[in-house]
CSV table of C-alpha atoms in Angstrom, one decimal:
chain,number,residue,atom,x,y,z
A,739,MET,CA,-19.1,-5.3,1.3
A,740,LEU,CA,-20.4,-4.0,4.4
A,741,GLU,CA,-16.5,-4.4,5.4
A,742,LEU,CA,-15.5,-2.8,2.6
A,743,VAL,CA,-17.3,0.5,3.5
A,744,ALA,CA,-16.9,0.1,7.4
A,745,GLU,CA,-12.7,0.2,7.1
A,746,HIS,CA,-12.3,2.2,3.6
A,747,HIS,CA,-14.8,4.0,5.3
A,748,VAL,CA,-16.5,6.5,2.0
A,749,LEU,CA,-16.6,4.9,-1.5
A,750,THR,CA,-18.6,7.0,-4.8
A,751,THR,CA,-21.2,4.8,-6.6
A,752,GLU,CA,-18.7,4.0,-9.1
A,753,GLN,CA,-15.9,2.6,-6.7
A,754,LEU,CA,-18.5,-0.2,-5.3
A,755,ARG,CA,-19.3,-0.7,-8.9
A,756,ALA,CA,-15.6,-1.6,-9.6
A,757,LEU,CA,-14.7,-3.7,-5.9
A,758,VAL,CA,-18.3,-5.3,-6.3
A,759,PHE,CA,-20.8,-5.5,-8.8
A,760,PRO,CA,-20.7,-6.5,-12.5
A,761,SER,CA,-22.5,-3.4,-13.9
A,762,MET,CA,-23.5,0.6,-12.7
A,763,SER,CA,-27.3,-1.0,-13.4
A,764,ARG,CA,-27.0,-3.8,-10.6
A,765,ALA,CA,-25.0,-1.7,-8.3
A,766,GLN,CA,-27.2,1.4,-8.3
A,767,HIS,CA,-30.3,-1.0,-7.3
A,768,ARG,CA,-28.5,-2.7,-4.8
A,769,LEU,CA,-27.0,0.8,-3.7
A,770,LEU,CA,-29.9,1.7,-3.0
A,771,HIS,CA,-31.9,-0.9,-1.5
A,772,LEU,CA,-30.0,-0.8,2.0
A,773,ALA,CA,-29.3,2.6,1.7
A,774,ASP,CA,-33.5,2.4,3.1
A,775,LEU,CA,-32.9,-0.5,4.7
A,776,GLY,CA,-30.1,2.0,6.8
A,777,VAL,CA,-27.0,-0.5,6.6
A,778,LEU,CA,-25.7,1.8,4.1
A,779,TRP,CA,-25.9,5.3,4.7
A,780,ARG,CA,-25.7,7.9,1.1
A,781,THR,CA,-24.7,11.5,0.2
A,782,GLN,CA,-24.5,13.8,-2.8
A,783,PRO,CA,-21.8,16.3,-1.7
A,784,TYR,CA,-22.3,19.8,-4.2
A,785,ARG,CA,-19.3,20.6,-6.4
A,786,ALA,CA,-18.1,23.4,-5.1
A,787,ASP,CA,-18.4,25.3,-8.8
A,788,GLY,CA,-22.1,24.1,-9.2
A,789,GLY,CA,-22.9,20.3,-10.1
A,790,SER,CA,-23.5,17.3,-7.6
A,791,LYS,CA,-21.0,15.3,-6.5
A,792,PRO,CA,-21.5,11.4,-7.3
A,793,PHE,CA,-23.9,9.5,-4.0
A,794,HIS,CA,-20.9,8.5,-1.7
A,795,TYR,CA,-22.0,5.6,0.5
A,796,LEU,CA,-20.6,5.0,4.7
A,797,LEU,CA,-21.9,2.6,6.7
A,798,GLY,CA,-25.1,3.5,8.1
A,799,TYR,CA,-26.9,2.3,12.0
A,800,ARG,CA,-28.1,-0.8,10.7
A,801,GLY,CA,-25.0,-2.1,9.3
A,802,ALA,CA,-23.3,-0.9,11.8
A,803,GLU,CA,-25.7,-3.0,14.0
A,804,LEU,CA,-25.0,-6.0,11.7
A,805,ARG,CA,-21.5,-5.8,11.7
A,806,ALA,CA,-21.7,-5.3,16.4
A,807,ALA,CA,-23.5,-8.8,15.6
A,808,GLN,CA,-20.5,-10.5,13.7
A,809,ASP,CA,-17.9,-9.1,15.9
A,810,GLY,CA,-19.8,-10.4,19.5
A,811,THR,CA,-19.4,-6.8,20.6
A,812,SER,CA,-21.8,-3.9,21.1
A,813,PRO,CA,-22.8,-0.9,18.4
A,814,PRO,CA,-22.2,2.1,18.8
A,815,ARG,CA,-24.6,4.7,20.1
A,816,PRO,CA,-26.9,5.9,17.2
A,817,SER,CA,-25.6,9.3,18.6
A,818,THR,CA,-22.0,8.2,18.5
A,819,HIS,CA,-22.1,6.3,14.3
A,820,ALA,CA,-23.7,9.4,13.9
A,821,ASP,CA,-20.5,12.2,14.9
A,822,ARG,CA,-18.1,9.2,12.7
A,823,LEU,CA,-19.9,10.2,9.3
A,824,ARG,CA,-20.0,13.3,9.8
A,825,ARG,CA,-15.9,13.6,10.3
A,826,ILE,CA,-15.7,11.6,7.9
A,827,LEU,CA,-17.5,13.7,5.2
A,828,GLU,CA,-16.8,17.3,6.8
A,829,SER,CA,-13.4,15.9,7.4
A,830,PRO,CA,-9.5,18.3,5.2
A,831,ARG,CA,-8.3,14.9,4.4
A,832,LEU,CA,-11.7,13.4,2.2
A,833,GLY,CA,-10.7,14.4,-0.7
A,834,HIS,CA,-6.9,12.3,-0.3
A,835,LEU,CA,-9.2,9.6,1.3
A,836,LEU,CA,-11.6,9.6,-2.1
A,837,GLY,CA,-8.6,9.2,-4.2
A,838,VAL,CA,-7.0,6.4,-2.3
A,839,ASN,CA,-10.3,4.5,-2.9
A,840,GLN,CA,-10.2,5.0,-6.2
A,841,PHE,CA,-6.9,3.8,-7.3
A,842,PHE,CA,-7.2,0.4,-5.1
A,843,ALA,CA,-11.1,0.6,-7.8
A,844,GLU,CA,-9.3,1.7,-10.5
A,845,LEU,CA,-7.7,-2.3,-9.3
A,846,ALA,CA,-9.9,-3.9,-8.8
A,847,ASP,CA,-11.8,-2.8,-12.2
A,848,TYR,CA,-8.7,-3.4,-14.5
A,849,SER,CA,-9.4,-7.2,-12.5
A,850,ARG,CA,-12.7,-8.5,-13.9
A,851,ARG,CA,-12.4,-6.6,-17.6
A,852,ALA,CA,-9.3,-8.1,-17.4
A,853,GLY,CA,-10.4,-11.8,-16.4
A,854,LEU,CA,-8.5,-11.8,-13.6
A,855,GLY,CA,-10.6,-12.4,-11.3
A,856,GLY,CA,-13.1,-10.3,-9.1
A,857,PHE,CA,-12.0,-8.2,-6.4
A,858,ALA,CA,-14.7,-9.8,-3.6
A,859,ALA,CA,-14.6,-13.0,-4.4
A,860,ASP,CA,-12.9,-15.0,-1.5
A,861,GLU,CA,-9.7,-14.2,-0.3
A,862,ARG,CA,-8.3,-18.0,0.7
A,863,ASP,CA,-8.6,-18.2,-3.4
A,864,PHE,CA,-5.1,-17.9,-4.2
A,865,GLY,CA,-5.3,-19.2,-7.5
A,866,ARG,CA,-7.7,-15.8,-8.1
A,867,GLU,CA,-5.5,-13.2,-9.9
A,868,GLY,CA,-5.6,-9.0,-10.1
A,869,LEU,CA,-5.9,-7.6,-6.4
A,870,HIS,CA,-6.4,-9.6,-3.9
A,871,THR,CA,-6.3,-7.7,-0.9
A,872,TRP,CA,-7.1,-4.1,0.4
A,873,ARG,CA,-6.2,-3.0,3.6
A,874,SER,CA,-7.1,0.8,5.4
A,875,GLU,CA,-4.1,3.2,6.3
A,876,GLU,CA,-5.2,2.4,10.0
A,877,SER,CA,-5.8,-1.3,9.3
A,878,ILE,CA,-1.9,-1.0,7.3
A,879,THR,CA,-0.7,1.6,11.0
A,880,GLU,CA,-2.1,-1.2,13.9
A,881,PHE,CA,-0.2,-3.8,12.7
A,882,TYR,CA,2.8,-2.5,12.1
A,883,GLY,CA,2.4,-0.8,15.7
A,884,ASN,CA,2.8,3.1,14.3
A,885,LYS,CA,6.2,2.4,12.6
A,886,ILE,CA,4.8,3.1,9.2
A,887,THR,CA,1.5,5.5,8.1
A,888,PRO,CA,0.8,3.8,4.3
A,889,ASP,CA,-2.4,4.9,2.7
A,890,GLY,CA,-3.2,1.7,2.2
A,891,TYR,CA,-1.8,-1.8,1.5
A,892,GLY,CA,-2.3,-4.6,-1.1
A,893,CYS,CA,-1.2,-7.0,-3.1
A,894,TRP,CA,-1.3,-8.2,-6.7
A,895,HIS,CA,-1.4,-11.5,-8.4
A,896,GLU,CA,-0.1,-12.0,-12.0
A,897,ASN,CA,0.6,-14.6,-14.1
A,898,GLY,CA,2.8,-17.0,-10.7
A,899,ARG,CA,3.7,-13.8,-8.8
A,900,TRP,CA,2.6,-11.6,-6.4
A,901,LEU,CA,3.5,-8.3,-5.3
A,902,GLY,CA,2.6,-6.8,-2.2
A,903,PHE,CA,3.2,-2.7,-1.8
A,904,PHE,CA,2.6,0.3,0.2
A,905,LEU,CA,0.4,2.8,-1.5
A,906,GLU,CA,1.9,6.3,-1.3
A,907,HIS,CA,-0.7,8.7,-2.8
A,908,ASP,CA,0.4,12.4,-3.5
A,909,THR,CA,-1.9,15.5,-4.3
A,910,GLY,CA,0.5,17.6,-5.4
A,911,THR,CA,0.0,19.9,-2.0
A,912,GLU,CA,4.3,18.7,-0.3
A,913,PRO,CA,7.3,19.9,-0.7
A,914,LEU,CA,8.7,17.4,-2.7
A,915,ARG,CA,11.6,17.0,0.0
A,916,ARG,CA,8.2,15.8,1.8
A,917,VAL,CA,7.4,13.6,0.5
A,918,ALA,CA,10.4,11.9,-0.5
A,919,ASP,CA,10.7,11.7,2.9
A,920,LYS,CA,8.3,9.4,3.9
A,921,ILE,CA,10.7,6.6,2.6
A,922,ASP,CA,12.4,6.3,5.6
A,923,ARG,CA,9.8,5.7,7.7
A,924,TYR,CA,9.5,2.3,5.4
A,925,THR,CA,13.1,1.4,6.0
A,926,GLY,CA,14.1,2.3,10.4
A,927,SER,CA,12.9,4.3,13.6
A,928,GLY,CA,16.3,6.3,12.5
A,929,LYS,CA,17.1,6.0,16.4
A,930,PRO,CA,20.8,6.0,17.5
A,931,TYR,CA,21.9,3.1,18.6
A,932,THR,CA,19.0,0.9,17.2
A,933,ASP,CA,19.1,-1.8,14.0
A,934,ARG,CA,18.7,0.6,11.1
A,935,PHE,CA,16.5,-1.8,9.3
A,936,ASP,CA,14.9,-2.6,11.7
A,937,VAL,CA,11.0,-1.7,10.1
A,938,ALA,CA,12.6,-2.8,6.3
A,939,ARG,CA,12.9,-6.5,8.0
A,940,ARG,CA,9.5,-7.1,8.5
A,941,LEU,CA,7.8,-5.3,5.5
A,942,ALA,CA,5.5,-7.4,3.3
A,943,GLY,CA,6.0,-5.4,0.1
A,944,MET,CA,7.4,-2.9,-2.2
A,945,VAL,CA,6.3,1.3,-2.0
A,946,LEU,CA,4.5,2.8,-4.6
A,947,ILE,CA,4.6,6.4,-5.1
A,948,TRP,CA,1.2,7.9,-7.0
A,949,THR,CA,2.0,11.4,-8.1
A,950,THR,CA,-0.2,14.0,-9.5
A,951,SER,CA,1.8,14.9,-13.5
A,952,ALA,CA,4.5,13.2,-15.1
A,953,ARG,CA,7.0,16.9,-13.8
A,954,ARG,CA,5.7,15.9,-10.0
A,955,GLU,CA,6.8,12.5,-10.9
A,956,GLN,CA,10.4,14.1,-12.7
A,957,GLY,CA,11.1,16.0,-9.6
A,958,LEU,CA,10.1,13.1,-6.5
A,959,ARG,CA,12.1,10.5,-8.4
A,960,LYS,CA,15.3,13.2,-8.1
A,961,ALA,CA,14.8,13.8,-4.2
A,962,LEU,CA,13.9,9.6,-3.6
A,963,GLN,CA,17.9,9.4,-6.0
A,964,ALA,CA,19.9,10.7,-3.3
A,965,LYS,CA,18.6,8.9,0.4
A,966,TYR,CA,19.6,4.7,0.5
A,967,SER,CA,16.7,2.2,1.4
A,968,PRO,CA,16.6,-1.3,0.8
A,969,VAL,CA,12.8,-1.4,0.5
A,970,PRO,CA,12.5,-1.5,-3.4
A,971,VAL,CA,10.2,1.9,-4.4
A,972,ALA,CA,8.8,2.7,-7.7
A,973,THR,CA,6.9,5.5,-8.9
A,974,ALA,CA,3.8,6.5,-11.9
A,975,SER,CA,1.9,9.1,-12.8
A,976,ARG,CA,-1.9,9.7,-12.9
A,977,GLU,CA,-0.7,11.9,-16.2
A,978,HIS,CA,0.3,8.7,-18.0
A,979,GLY,CA,-3.5,7.7,-18.0
A,980,HIS,CA,-2.4,4.5,-19.3
A,981,LEU,CA,-6.1,2.4,-20.0
A,982,ASP,CA,-5.7,0.1,-17.9
A,983,GLY,CA,-5.1,2.9,-14.7
A,984,PRO,CA,-2.6,1.4,-12.2
A,985,ALA,CA,-1.4,-1.3,-14.1
A,986,GLY,CA,-0.9,-0.1,-17.2
A,987,GLU,CA,2.9,0.4,-18.1
A,988,VAL,CA,3.7,3.5,-15.9
A,989,TRP,CA,4.7,2.4,-13.0
A,990,SER,CA,9.3,3.4,-13.2
A,991,VAL,CA,11.3,1.4,-10.0
A,992,VAL,CA,14.2,4.3,-8.9
A,993,THR,CA,17.7,3.0,-9.3
A,994,ALA,CA,20.8,5.3,-8.7
A,995,VAL,CA,21.3,5.5,-12.6
A,996,PRO,CA,18.5,8.1,-13.9
A,997,GLU,CA,19.4,5.6,-17.4
A,998,GLN,CA,18.4,2.1,-16.4
A,999,ALA,CA,15.1,2.8,-15.7
A,1000,ARG,CA,11.9,1.8,-17.7
A,1001,ARG,CA,8.7,1.7,-17.4
A,1002,VAL,CA,6.5,-1.6,-16.6
A,1003,ARG,CA,3.4,-3.0,-15.6
A,1004,LEU,CA,2.4,-3.8,-12.3
A,1005,GLY,CA,2.3,-7.5,-13.0
A,1006,GLU,CA,6.1,-6.8,-13.5
A,1007,LEU,CA,7.2,-5.2,-10.8
A,1008,PRO,CA,8.3,-8.5,-9.3
A,1009,THR,CA,10.9,-9.2,-12.2
A,1010,VAL,CA,12.2,-5.7,-12.3
A,1011,ILE,CA,12.8,-5.9,-8.5
A,1012,GLY,CA,14.6,-9.5,-8.4
A,1013,GLY,CA,11.9,-11.4,-7.6
A,1014,THR,CA,8.9,-11.5,-5.1
A,1015,THR,CA,7.8,-14.8,-1.8
A,1016,ASP,CA,5.2,-16.6,-2.0
A,1017,ASP,CA,3.8,-13.7,0.0
A,1018,GLY,CA,4.3,-11.0,-2.3
A,1019,THR,CA,6.9,-9.3,-0.1
A,1020,PRO,CA,10.6,-8.2,-2.4
A,1021,ARG,CA,13.2,-10.8,-2.4
A,1022,VAL,CA,15.5,-8.5,-1.0
A,1023,LEU,CA,13.9,-7.4,2.1
A,1024,ALA,CA,13.0,-11.3,3.0
A,1025,GLU,CA,17.2,-11.6,2.6
A,1026,LEU,CA,17.4,-8.5,4.7
A,1027,ALA,CA,15.9,-10.3,7.0
A,1028,THR,CA,17.4,-13.0,8.0
A,1029,ARG,CA,20.3,-11.5,8.2
A,1030,PRO,CA,21.0,-11.4,12.7
A,1031,PRO,CA,22.3,-7.5,12.7
A,1032,SER,CA,25.8,-7.1,13.4
A,1033,PRO,CA,27.0,-5.4,16.7
A,1034,LEU,CA,27.4,-1.9,17.0
A,1035,ASP,CA,31.4,-0.6,15.3
A,1036,ASP,CA,33.7,1.2,17.4
A,1037,ASP,CA,34.7,4.3,15.4
A,1038,ASP,CA,32.8,7.6,16.0
A,1039,ASP,CA,30.9,8.0,13.2
A,1040,ASP,CA,27.7,7.6,12.0
A,1041,GLU,CA,28.3,4.7,11.2
A,1042,GLY,CA,28.8,3.2,13.9
A,1043,ALA,CA,25.5,4.6,16.1
A,1044,TYR,CA,23.6,1.9,14.1
A,1045,LEU,CA,23.5,-1.6,14.2
A,1046,ASP,CA,23.5,-2.3,10.6
A,1047,GLY,CA,21.5,-5.7,8.9
A,1048,VAL,CA,23.0,-4.5,5.7
A,1049,THR,CA,26.7,-5.0,3.7
A,1050,ASP,CA,28.3,-2.7,1.5
A,1051,GLU,CA,28.0,-4.9,-1.5
A,1052,MET,CA,24.2,-3.7,-1.1
A,1053,ARG,CA,26.1,-0.2,-0.4
A,1054,GLU,CA,28.0,-0.6,-4.1
A,1055,ALA,CA,25.3,-2.0,-5.0
A,1056,ASN,CA,23.2,0.6,-4.4
A,1057,ARG,CA,25.5,3.8,-5.9
A,1058,ARG,CA,26.3,1.6,-9.0
A,1059,GLY,CA,22.1,1.1,-10.1
A,1060,LEU,CA,22.7,-2.3,-9.9
A,1061,ASP,CA,19.0,-4.3,-10.3
A,1062,VAL,CA,18.3,-5.2,-6.8
A,1063,GLY,CA,18.3,-8.9,-7.8
A,1064,ASP,CA,22.0,-9.0,-8.5
A,1065,ILE,CA,22.2,-7.9,-4.3
A,1066,VAL,CA,24.2,-10.7,-2.2
A,1067,LEU,CA,24.2,-9.8,0.5
A,1068,THR,CA,27.4,-10.9,3.1
A,1069,ASP,CA,28.9,-10.7,6.3
A,1070,PRO,CA,32.2,-10.0,6.2
A,1071,ASP,CA,32.4,-12.5,9.4
A,1072,LEU,CA,30.7,-15.1,8.5
A,1073,ASP,CA,31.0,-17.9,5.9
A,1074,GLU,CA,27.6,-18.6,5.9
A,1075,ASP,CA,24.7,-18.4,7.7
A,1076,THR,CA,21.3,-20.1,7.1
A,1077,THR,CA,19.4,-19.4,10.1
A,1078,SER,CA,16.2,-17.5,10.3
A,1079,HIS,CA,16.0,-14.5,12.7
A,1080,ARG,CA,12.9,-13.0,11.0
A,1081,THR,CA,10.0,-13.6,13.9
A,1082,PRO,CA,7.5,-15.4,12.2
A,1083,THR,CA,4.6,-12.8,11.7
A,1084,ARG,CA,0.9,-13.0,10.1
A,1085,GLN,CA,0.9,-11.0,6.8
A,1086,PRO,CA,-0.9,-8.7,6.1
A,1087,TRP,CA,-2.9,-9.5,3.5
A,1088,GLN,CA,-3.8,-12.2,6.2
A,1089,ARG,CA,-6.5,-9.8,8.2
A,1090,TRP,CA,-9.8,-9.5,6.6
A,1091,ARG,CA,-11.8,-9.5,10.0
A,1092,ARG,CA,-10.8,-6.7,12.2
A,1093,PRO,CA,-8.7,-8.3,15.5
A,1094,ALA,CA,-11.3,-9.4,18.1
């Protein structure tokens, strides 16, 4: 639990109950005890319209000392730690952060209610289903060298299928075009004379966009359909109000043909996007990662300004709205190429503890 609070900064009583405890009474009793010990620090902000919000729990100074001892590092100074807590609570992004944490807490809550397994169990238990991994924005940004900045990363396991996903939590405050443009970061750097899909080749998941309303989702999907990206993207709206929350039948994969879109459960997305590998990577990205970048063209158009690892077949499939699983990656200059060009890296879901 200390790792959860430390990595995700602030969690409410209900969120911690969903993530760690079997009941609310157990959660309240244990959290109060840890707060009294100074392991956790809690506050209950007031609502602008009256009343109080739920208790917010952050890492207390004793908790920071415990984590420093585990990591073999020096603990922060008390004043430094206090400044960190104040920055978190006074941040204009606090509501957004709590919304991201709520998304993953609801997935963990469904996992427990459905008998799939508790999230806080040993991450090495690969037989356990439900929410298997949750990484923060800072952790994933560091892992991918600041090339992408998702709001979080998770790995879901259900019916023998794994799904890695990067969450974009939309609060409705940004123009739809700006939200849609975030997908460009998951494809490549966008720099001329570089591999156009240098980022997509390394991704260990698809992109999920969790937005505020059905109307906003509809507008966002139109903006996304005008883009081309090999990275599978699915959208859902909190307005759908499914009893199973984001684990329910609320997700729709973006395709070039809107009429083909349908709502599926989170655990069904691997099938819709053409399958995933054992680490949750969409197969279309795993196949992309095995292809070497094509040499630069001699043309003067924009296409020749990039090293392109995806061929015309994939572009045409995207335009025609084919399922990702129907796309066959080929190279017109090679009959067969079975050599993997992907640099082996540890997957983000394998990094629970911070590096020393």
